[in-house]
Short mmCIF file of C-alpha atoms and ligand atoms in Angstrom, two decimals:
data_model
loop_
_atom_site.label_atom_id
_atom_site.label_comp_id
_atom_site.label_asym_id
_atom_site.label_seq_id
_atom_site.Cartn_x
_atom_site.Cartn_y
_atom_site.Cartn_z
CA MET M 928 -22.87 -13.88 14.63
CA SER M 929 -21.60 -11.69 11.85
CA ARG M 930 -20.39 -13.06 8.55
CA PRO M 931 -17.02 -14.79 8.77
CA SER M 932 -15.27 -12.45 6.32
CA LYS M 933 -12.25 -10.48 7.48
CA ALA M 934 -8.86 -9.13 6.56
CA ILE M 935 -6.23 -10.60 8.86
CA ILE M 936 -3.30 -8.20 9.11
CA ASP M 937 -0.01 -9.74 10.23
CA LEU M 938 1.88 -6.90 11.91
CA ALA M 939 4.94 -9.08 12.47
CA ALA M 940 5.18 -9.50 8.69
CA LEU M 941 4.83 -5.73 8.30
CA ARG M 942 7.75 -5.18 10.66
CA HIS M 943 9.77 -7.85 8.86
CA ASN M 944 9.17 -6.11 5.53
CA TYR M 945 10.14 -2.72 6.93
CA ALA M 946 13.34 -4.19 8.37
CA THR M 947 14.06 -5.81 5.00
CA ALA M 948 13.61 -2.46 3.24
CA ARG M 949 15.96 -0.76 5.64
CA ARG M 950 18.59 -3.48 5.34
CA ILE M 951 18.53 -3.24 1.54
CA HIS M 952 18.50 0.55 1.58
CA GLY M 953 21.08 1.14 4.26
CA GLY M 954 19.86 4.64 5.11
CA ARG M 955 16.65 6.14 6.38
CA VAL M 956 13.27 4.82 5.32
CA LEU M 957 9.85 6.48 5.63
CA ALA M 958 7.01 3.97 5.87
CA THR M 959 4.36 5.14 3.40
CA LEU M 960 0.97 4.50 5.04
CA LYS M 961 -1.39 6.52 2.81
CA ALA M 962 -4.89 5.26 1.90
CA ASN M 963 -5.37 3.73 5.34
CA ALA M 964 -2.03 1.94 4.95
CA TYR M 965 -3.03 0.51 1.57
CA GLY M 966 -6.16 -0.94 3.20
CA HIS M 967 -4.32 -2.45 6.19
CA GLY M 968 -5.44 0.07 8.85
CA SER M 969 -3.09 3.02 9.23
CA VAL M 970 -3.24 3.43 13.02
CA ALA M 971 -2.41 -0.21 13.79
CA CYS M 972 0.33 -0.24 11.13
CA ALA M 973 1.81 3.04 12.37
CA LYS M 974 1.84 1.78 15.96
CA ALA M 975 3.54 -1.46 14.90
CA LEU M 976 6.20 0.40 12.92
CA GLU M 977 6.71 3.41 15.15
CA PRO M 978 9.38 1.85 17.40
CA MET M 979 11.55 0.98 14.39
CA ALA M 980 10.69 3.44 11.61
CA ASP M 981 12.59 6.64 10.82
CA GLY M 982 9.28 8.29 9.98
CA LEU M 983 5.97 7.85 8.18
CA ALA M 984 4.44 9.28 5.02
CA VAL M 985 0.81 9.84 4.02
CA ALA M 986 -0.79 11.61 1.06
CA PHE M 987 -2.96 14.18 2.83
CA LEU M 988 -3.12 16.17 6.05
CA GLU M 989 -6.31 14.44 7.21
CA GLU M 990 -4.47 11.10 7.12
CA ALA M 991 -1.70 12.58 9.28
CA LEU M 992 -4.24 14.02 11.72
CA ALA M 993 -5.90 10.63 12.16
CA LEU M 994 -2.52 9.24 13.21
CA ARG M 995 -1.81 12.14 15.57
CA ARG M 996 -5.24 11.68 17.20
CA ALA M 997 -4.20 8.08 17.87
CA ASP M 998 -1.04 9.36 19.61
CA VAL M 999 1.37 8.49 16.81
CA SER M 1000 4.23 10.90 17.39
CA SER M 1001 6.72 9.94 14.63
CA PRO M 1002 7.59 12.48 11.95
CA ILE M 1003 4.94 12.31 9.21
CA LEU M 1004 5.64 13.57 5.69
CA ILE M 1005 2.59 14.82 3.76
CA LEU M 1006 3.35 13.67 0.23
CA GLU M 1007 0.87 15.82 -1.65
CA GLY M 1008 1.54 18.83 0.54
CA CYS M 1009 -1.07 21.28 1.77
CA PHE M 1010 -4.11 22.62 -0.04
CA SER M 1011 -4.47 25.94 1.85
CA ALA M 1012 -2.73 28.27 4.28
CA ALA M 1013 -4.90 26.86 7.08
CA GLU M 1014 -3.78 23.32 6.29
CA LEU M 1015 -0.16 24.41 6.28
CA LYS M 1016 -0.57 25.98 9.69
CA GLU M 1017 -2.19 22.82 11.05
CA ALA M 1018 0.47 20.58 9.51
CA HIS M 1019 3.15 22.65 11.15
CA ALA M 1020 1.35 22.70 14.50
CA GLN M 1021 1.15 18.90 14.35
CA GLY M 1022 4.85 18.53 13.65
CA CYS M 1023 4.34 17.25 10.11
CA TRP M 1024 6.81 17.61 7.28
CA VAL M 1025 5.37 19.00 4.07
CA VAL M 1026 6.09 18.47 0.39
CA VAL M 1027 6.04 21.61 -1.76
CA HIS M 1028 5.54 20.73 -5.41
CA HIS M 1029 3.96 23.72 -7.14
CA GLU M 1030 4.00 27.50 -7.13
CA ALA M 1031 0.87 28.06 -5.01
CA GLN M 1032 2.25 25.82 -2.25
CA LEU M 1033 5.56 27.68 -2.33
CA ARG M 1034 3.78 31.03 -2.10
CA ALA M 1035 1.60 29.84 0.79
CA LEU M 1036 4.74 28.83 2.60
CA GLU M 1037 6.43 32.17 1.92
CA GLU M 1038 3.39 33.94 3.32
CA ALA M 1039 3.07 31.73 6.40
CA ALA M 1040 4.36 33.78 9.29
CA GLN M 1041 5.92 31.29 11.67
CA PRO M 1042 8.05 32.53 14.51
CA VAL M 1043 10.70 29.81 14.47
CA ARG M 1044 12.93 28.31 11.82
CA ASP M 1045 11.67 24.75 12.21
CA MET M 1046 9.62 23.75 9.18
CA ASN M 1047 10.86 20.60 7.48
CA VAL M 1048 10.08 21.01 3.79
CA TRP M 1049 10.54 18.52 0.96
CA LEU M 1050 10.96 20.27 -2.39
CA LYS M 1051 9.58 18.03 -5.11
CA LEU M 1052 10.97 18.27 -8.62
CA ASP M 1053 9.50 16.76 -11.77
CA SER M 1054 12.48 14.81 -13.10
CA GLY M 1055 10.48 13.28 -15.95
CA MET M 1056 7.26 11.78 -14.65
CA GLY M 1057 5.44 14.85 -15.94
CA ARG M 1058 2.94 14.94 -13.09
CA ALA M 1059 3.59 16.76 -9.79
CA GLY M 1060 6.75 18.75 -9.04
CA PHE M 1061 8.56 21.89 -10.10
CA PRO M 1062 10.08 21.68 -13.56
CA VAL M 1063 13.78 20.88 -13.19
CA GLU M 1064 14.70 24.25 -14.75
CA HIS M 1065 13.10 25.96 -11.74
CA ALA M 1066 14.84 23.81 -9.12
CA GLN M 1067 17.57 26.27 -8.16
CA ALA M 1068 15.18 29.21 -7.95
CA ALA M 1069 12.59 27.30 -5.90
CA TYR M 1070 15.31 26.08 -3.56
CA ALA M 1071 16.63 29.62 -3.07
CA ARG M 1072 13.13 30.91 -2.29
CA LEU M 1073 12.62 28.17 0.32
CA HIS M 1074 15.92 28.93 1.93
CA ALA M 1075 15.03 32.58 2.13
CA CYS M 1076 11.91 31.75 4.19
CA PRO M 1077 12.66 32.46 7.84
CA GLN M 1078 10.35 29.63 8.93
CA VAL M 1079 12.03 26.90 6.85
CA GLY M 1080 14.52 24.93 8.89
CA ALA M 1081 15.49 22.10 6.52
CA VAL M 1082 14.96 21.29 2.85
CA THR M 1083 15.04 17.78 1.41
CA LEU M 1084 15.22 17.46 -2.37
CA MET M 1085 12.84 14.88 -3.74
CA SER M 1086 11.41 13.45 -6.93
CA HIS M 1087 9.23 10.49 -7.89
CA LEU M 1088 10.03 7.70 -10.37
CA ALA M 1089 7.56 6.77 -13.10
CA SER M 1090 8.95 3.38 -14.22
CA ALA M 1091 11.18 2.04 -11.47
CA ASP M 1092 9.37 -1.31 -11.65
CA GLU M 1093 10.43 -1.73 -15.29
CA PRO M 1094 14.19 -2.23 -15.11
CA ASP M 1095 14.53 -2.65 -18.87
CA LYS M 1096 13.28 0.87 -19.57
CA ASP M 1097 15.76 3.73 -19.51
CA GLN M 1098 13.28 6.23 -18.03
CA THR M 1099 14.62 5.81 -14.47
CA ALA M 1100 18.22 6.45 -15.51
CA ARG M 1101 17.09 9.55 -17.40
CA GLN M 1102 15.13 10.76 -14.36
CA LEU M 1103 18.15 10.30 -12.08
CA ALA M 1104 20.37 12.24 -14.51
CA ALA M 1105 17.82 15.05 -14.81
CA PHE M 1106 17.46 15.27 -11.04
CA ASP M 1107 21.22 15.30 -10.46
CA ALA M 1108 21.79 17.99 -13.07
CA ALA M 1109 19.00 20.16 -11.65
CA THR M 1110 20.17 19.89 -8.04
CA ALA M 1111 23.93 20.17 -8.64
CA GLY M 1112 25.50 22.10 -5.78
CA LEU M 1113 22.36 22.22 -3.63
CA PRO M 1114 23.02 20.90 -0.14
CA GLY M 1115 20.60 18.77 1.84
CA PRO M 1116 19.30 15.23 1.92
CA GLN M 1117 17.65 13.65 -1.13
CA SER M 1118 14.76 11.22 -1.63
CA LEU M 1119 13.82 9.49 -4.89
CA ALA M 1120 12.90 5.88 -4.23
CA ASN M 1121 9.49 4.28 -3.86
CA SER M 1122 9.44 0.50 -3.30
CA ALA M 1123 10.62 -0.40 -6.80
CA GLY M 1124 13.27 2.32 -6.75
CA LEU M 1125 14.58 1.02 -3.44
CA LEU M 1126 14.69 -2.60 -4.61
CA ALA M 1127 15.88 -2.24 -8.18
CA TRP M 1128 17.84 1.03 -8.47
CA PRO M 1129 20.77 1.39 -6.05
CA ALA M 1130 21.53 4.80 -7.56
CA ALA M 1131 18.06 5.99 -6.53
CA ARG M 1132 18.35 5.05 -2.85
CA ARG M 1133 19.90 8.35 -1.67
CA ASP M 1134 19.27 9.51 1.93
CA TRP M 1135 15.60 8.74 2.40
CA ALA M 1136 13.46 6.06 0.74
CA ARG M 1137 9.65 6.13 0.76
CA PRO M 1138 8.43 2.57 0.21
CA GLY M 1139 4.74 1.70 0.45
CA ILE M 1140 3.68 -1.46 -1.34
CA LEU M 1141 6.70 -3.53 -0.34
CA LEU M 1142 5.87 -3.01 3.35
CA PHE M 1143 2.68 -4.95 2.71
CA GLY M 1144 4.54 -7.86 1.16
CA ALA M 1145 3.58 -7.24 -2.47
CA ASP M 1146 6.87 -7.16 -4.37
CA PRO M 1147 6.57 -4.55 -7.13
CA MET M 1148 9.31 -6.15 -9.21
CA PRO M 1149 8.27 -8.84 -11.69
CA GLY M 1150 9.38 -12.14 -10.10
CA GLY M 1151 10.95 -10.24 -7.20
CA GLN M 1152 12.74 -12.43 -4.63
CA HIS M 1153 13.32 -10.14 -1.70
CA GLY M 1154 11.93 -12.31 1.09
CA LEU M 1155 8.90 -10.09 1.67
CA LYS M 1156 5.99 -11.59 3.59
CA PRO M 1157 2.35 -10.95 2.69
CA VAL M 1158 0.70 -8.89 5.41
CA MET M 1159 -2.99 -9.20 4.51
CA THR M 1160 -5.01 -12.39 4.28
CA LEU M 1161 -8.47 -11.67 2.87
CA GLN M 1162 -10.47 -14.56 4.20
CA SER M 1163 -13.96 -15.94 4.64
CA GLU M 1164 -15.72 -19.29 4.90
CA VAL M 1165 -18.04 -21.32 2.72
CA PHE M 1166 -21.50 -20.60 4.16
CA ALA M 1167 -23.60 -22.74 1.81
CA VAL M 1168 -23.07 -25.44 -0.81
CA ARG M 1169 -25.01 -25.94 -4.06
CA GLU M 1170 -24.93 -28.71 -6.64
CA LEU M 1171 -25.19 -27.80 -10.32
CA ARG M 1172 -26.27 -30.25 -13.01
CA ALA M 1173 -24.41 -30.35 -16.31
CA GLY M 1174 -25.67 -27.46 -18.41
CA GLN M 1175 -26.84 -25.36 -15.44
CA SER M 1176 -25.54 -21.80 -15.20
CA LEU M 1177 -24.39 -19.89 -12.15
CA GLY M 1178 -24.76 -16.29 -11.03
CA TYR M 1179 -25.36 -12.99 -12.83
CA GLY M 1180 -25.45 -13.22 -16.58
CA GLY M 1181 -25.14 -17.00 -16.42
CA ARG M 1182 -21.50 -16.61 -17.39
CA PHE M 1183 -20.37 -19.91 -15.91
CA VAL M 1184 -22.11 -23.00 -17.26
CA ALA M 1185 -21.32 -26.39 -15.68
CA ASP M 1186 -20.09 -28.83 -18.33
CA ALA M 1187 -20.45 -31.67 -15.78
CA PRO M 1188 -22.07 -31.98 -12.33
CA CYS M 1189 -20.43 -29.44 -10.09
CA ARG M 1190 -20.31 -28.47 -6.38
CA VAL M 1191 -20.36 -24.79 -5.65
CA GLY M 1192 -19.43 -23.02 -2.40
CA LEU M 1193 -21.03 -19.67 -1.56
CA VAL M 1194 -18.75 -17.11 0.12
CA ALA M 1195 -19.86 -13.84 1.76
CA VAL M 1196 -17.33 -11.53 0.09
CA GLY M 1197 -18.04 -9.41 -2.97
CA TYR M 1198 -16.84 -6.43 -4.91
CA ALA M 1199 -18.13 -4.09 -2.18
CA ASP M 1200 -15.45 -5.67 0.01
CA GLY M 1201 -12.75 -4.96 -2.53
CA TYR M 1202 -12.65 -8.31 -4.31
CA PRO M 1203 -12.56 -7.32 -7.99
CA ARG M 1204 -15.66 -7.96 -10.09
CA SER M 1205 -13.57 -8.08 -13.25
CA VAL M 1206 -11.93 -11.47 -12.61
CA ALA M 1207 -12.65 -14.33 -14.99
CA ASP M 1208 -13.80 -17.84 -14.12
CA GLY M 1209 -10.71 -19.76 -13.01
CA THR M 1210 -9.14 -17.05 -10.86
CA PRO M 1211 -7.39 -18.85 -7.98
CA VAL M 1212 -8.64 -19.05 -4.39
CA ALA M 1213 -7.47 -21.38 -1.60
CA ILE M 1214 -10.00 -23.51 0.26
CA ASP M 1215 -8.73 -25.07 3.48
CA GLY M 1216 -5.28 -24.39 2.03
CA LEU M 1217 -5.92 -26.12 -1.31
CA ARG M 1218 -6.08 -24.12 -4.48
CA SER M 1219 -9.35 -23.96 -6.35
CA ARG M 1220 -11.04 -21.33 -8.49
CA ILE M 1221 -13.71 -18.67 -8.71
CA ILE M 1222 -16.64 -19.68 -10.90
CA GLY M 1223 -19.47 -17.32 -11.86
CA ARG M 1224 -19.46 -13.56 -11.70
CA VAL M 1225 -18.45 -11.86 -8.45
CA SER M 1226 -21.46 -10.01 -7.03
CA MET M 1227 -21.57 -7.12 -4.58
CA ASP M 1228 -21.73 -9.20 -1.40
CA MET M 1229 -21.02 -12.75 -2.51
CA LEU M 1230 -18.89 -14.88 -4.75
CA THR M 1231 -18.90 -18.54 -5.72
CA VAL M 1232 -16.06 -21.06 -5.71
CA ASP M 1233 -15.59 -24.50 -7.23
CA LEU M 1234 -15.62 -27.35 -4.67
CA THR M 1235 -15.97 -30.18 -7.19
CA ALA M 1236 -12.39 -31.43 -6.75
CA LEU M 1237 -12.44 -30.88 -2.97
CA PRO M 1238 -14.81 -33.53 -1.55
CA HIS M 1239 -13.86 -32.68 2.05
CA ALA M 1240 -14.68 -29.01 1.65
CA GLY M 1241 -18.07 -27.79 2.78
CA ILE M 1242 -19.80 -25.34 5.05
CA GLY M 1243 -17.21 -23.74 7.32
CA SER M 1244 -14.25 -24.39 5.01
CA VAL M 1245 -11.82 -21.47 5.15
CA VAL M 1246 -11.61 -19.53 1.90
CA GLU M 1247 -8.52 -17.40 1.28
CA LEU M 1248 -9.14 -14.83 -1.45
CA TRP M 1249 -5.53 -13.70 -1.20
CA GLY M 1250 -2.73 -14.10 1.30
CA ALA M 1251 0.02 -16.69 1.68
CA SER M 1252 -1.47 -19.31 -0.67
CA VAL M 1253 -2.81 -17.05 -3.41
CA SER M 1254 -0.81 -13.87 -3.85
CA VAL M 1255 -2.67 -10.60 -4.21
CA HIS M 1256 -0.53 -10.08 -7.30
CA GLU M 1257 -2.08 -13.15 -8.99
CA VAL M 1258 -5.58 -11.86 -8.33
CA ALA M 1259 -4.59 -8.37 -9.53
CA MET M 1260 -3.25 -9.84 -12.79
CA ALA M 1261 -6.52 -11.75 -13.25
CA ALA M 1262 -8.41 -8.49 -12.72
CA GLY M 1263 -6.23 -6.49 -15.10
CA THR M 1264 -4.97 -4.22 -12.32
CA ILE M 1265 -2.22 -4.00 -9.71
CA ALA M 1266 -1.97 -5.20 -6.12
CA TYR M 1267 -2.07 -1.60 -4.90
CA GLU M 1268 -5.63 -1.10 -6.11
CA LEU M 1269 -6.96 -4.34 -4.64
CA LEU M 1270 -5.40 -3.72 -1.23
CA CYS M 1271 -6.60 -0.09 -1.03
CA HIS M 1272 -10.16 -1.17 -1.73
CA VAL M 1273 -10.36 -3.44 1.31
CA GLN M 1274 -12.42 -1.23 3.58
CA ARG M 1275 -15.77 -2.91 4.40
CA VAL M 1276 -14.57 -6.14 5.99
CA PRO M 1277 -13.37 -5.97 9.59
CA ARG M 1278 -9.61 -5.97 10.02
CA GLU M 1279 -8.08 -8.29 12.60
CA HIS M 1280 -4.56 -7.23 13.51
CA VAL M 1281 -2.38 -10.09 14.73
CA GLY M 1282 1.25 -10.97 15.10
CA LEU M 1283 2.49 -8.62 17.80
CA ASP M 1284 0.30 -9.14 20.81
CA ALA M 1285 1.45 -12.15 22.85
CA ASP M 1286 -1.74 -11.90 24.91
CA ARG M 1287 -3.82 -13.15 22.04
CA PRO M 1288 -2.64 -16.70 21.38
CA ALA M 1289 -5.92 -17.71 19.72
CA THR M 1290 -5.62 -15.20 16.91
CA ALA M 1291 -1.90 -15.79 16.64
CA ARG M 1292 -2.68 -19.48 16.18
CA GLY M 1293 -5.23 -18.47 13.58
CA ILE M 1294 -2.63 -16.88 11.38
CA ARG M 1295 -0.12 -19.71 11.82
CA GLN M 1296 -2.87 -22.04 10.74
CA THR M 1297 -3.29 -20.01 7.55
CA ARG M 1298 0.40 -20.38 6.80
CA GLU M 1299 0.51 -24.12 7.47
CA ASP M 1300 -2.45 -24.65 5.21
CA CYS M 1301 -0.42 -23.73 2.19
CA LEU M 1302 2.59 -25.98 2.81
C1 PLP C 2346 2.69 6.39 -2.84
C2 PLP C 2346 4.02 7.04 -2.93
C3 PLP C 2346 5.17 6.34 -2.58
C4 PLP C 2346 5.15 4.85 -2.26
O1 PLP C 2346 5.07 4.14 -3.47
P1 PLP C 2346 5.17 2.53 -3.53
O2 PLP C 2346 5.23 2.24 -4.99
O3 PLP C 2346 3.93 2.01 -2.89
O4 PLP C 2346 6.40 2.14 -2.81
C5 PLP C 2346 6.35 7.02 -2.56
N1 PLP C 2346 6.42 8.35 -2.89
C6 PLP C 2346 5.33 9.04 -3.26
C7 PLP C 2346 5.46 10.47 -3.63
C8 PLP C 2346 4.10 8.41 -3.31
O5 PLP C 2346 3.03 9.11 -3.70
#
């Protein structure tokens, strides 16, 4: 028997969220599956989305190659582009689309002798984020150079939004204006929107959107009500129970001190599994579907939860660290970070993919159980 900790990945919810994104967007939508699909397992997610998605996006070539090795044949856009001529050649051989966002990448492309005019290139402009992308003043020249390359078949104009999740800021409107001015008269499809851009900025939707986080059910908009479903349930069980006397302390540094007699559940998940060490006492968890709290510091392989108000909870009680009852966003807030970071860090626990395979009623029941627990 291995420890009962796992990340349950609901692929039906993933497909629901993709369909929601496409309905809101109305055009074509790349499913962004970088960083092992934000910790959800990129091969399983790609296979679940492939029949419905217009294409996929990853950050790096090696992420695209892992999908190709698993027989994923959709178009895959490489968001950070290639790091060498050899990578560019491999990307092309694997039918990947490449972003070109700085001079060395453009030169490598100009020097890549390809016999046919079939490279699909996304020219990335810096419309105000100040990070990757050609300065907008160079947009027309970079576009002309790409078009002059005999191996380039299609050019998509793209940029990335720095503050799309903050609708009260005017940075997004300024980025859109800068992008439109820089690309005036240039033909070809356009792509500006990440998840927040897609949800909150109709003017940013353009031809192709590139959502990531919303696919996993974490709405990037404060208080967002878009009907997204959480995809990951990070779950374990209570494996031991301790009683603390009033005045007794718990865990590293003795941070938590019981002010009254207290029942503590031990759970085999720690910061090495991606649960953040930085959370304070009181951070929510759900135990057999009822909300309780973390007490004591999170250690590498274990954390401790308060069972005092849950007399029926004990060894074997299901502990949801995040999922349908406790949103990953709540835990991220408690940790002073964002849902993206927590999800990406889920790598050590086994992933159990459910929701699509009708041949596995037991696991399908497992996830329904999780949902009912929180009603
Ligand atoms: C990661 C990434 C996205 C997806 O962003 P979300 O906020 O997760 O939707 C889109 N475009 C680029 C260039 C990215 O790097």
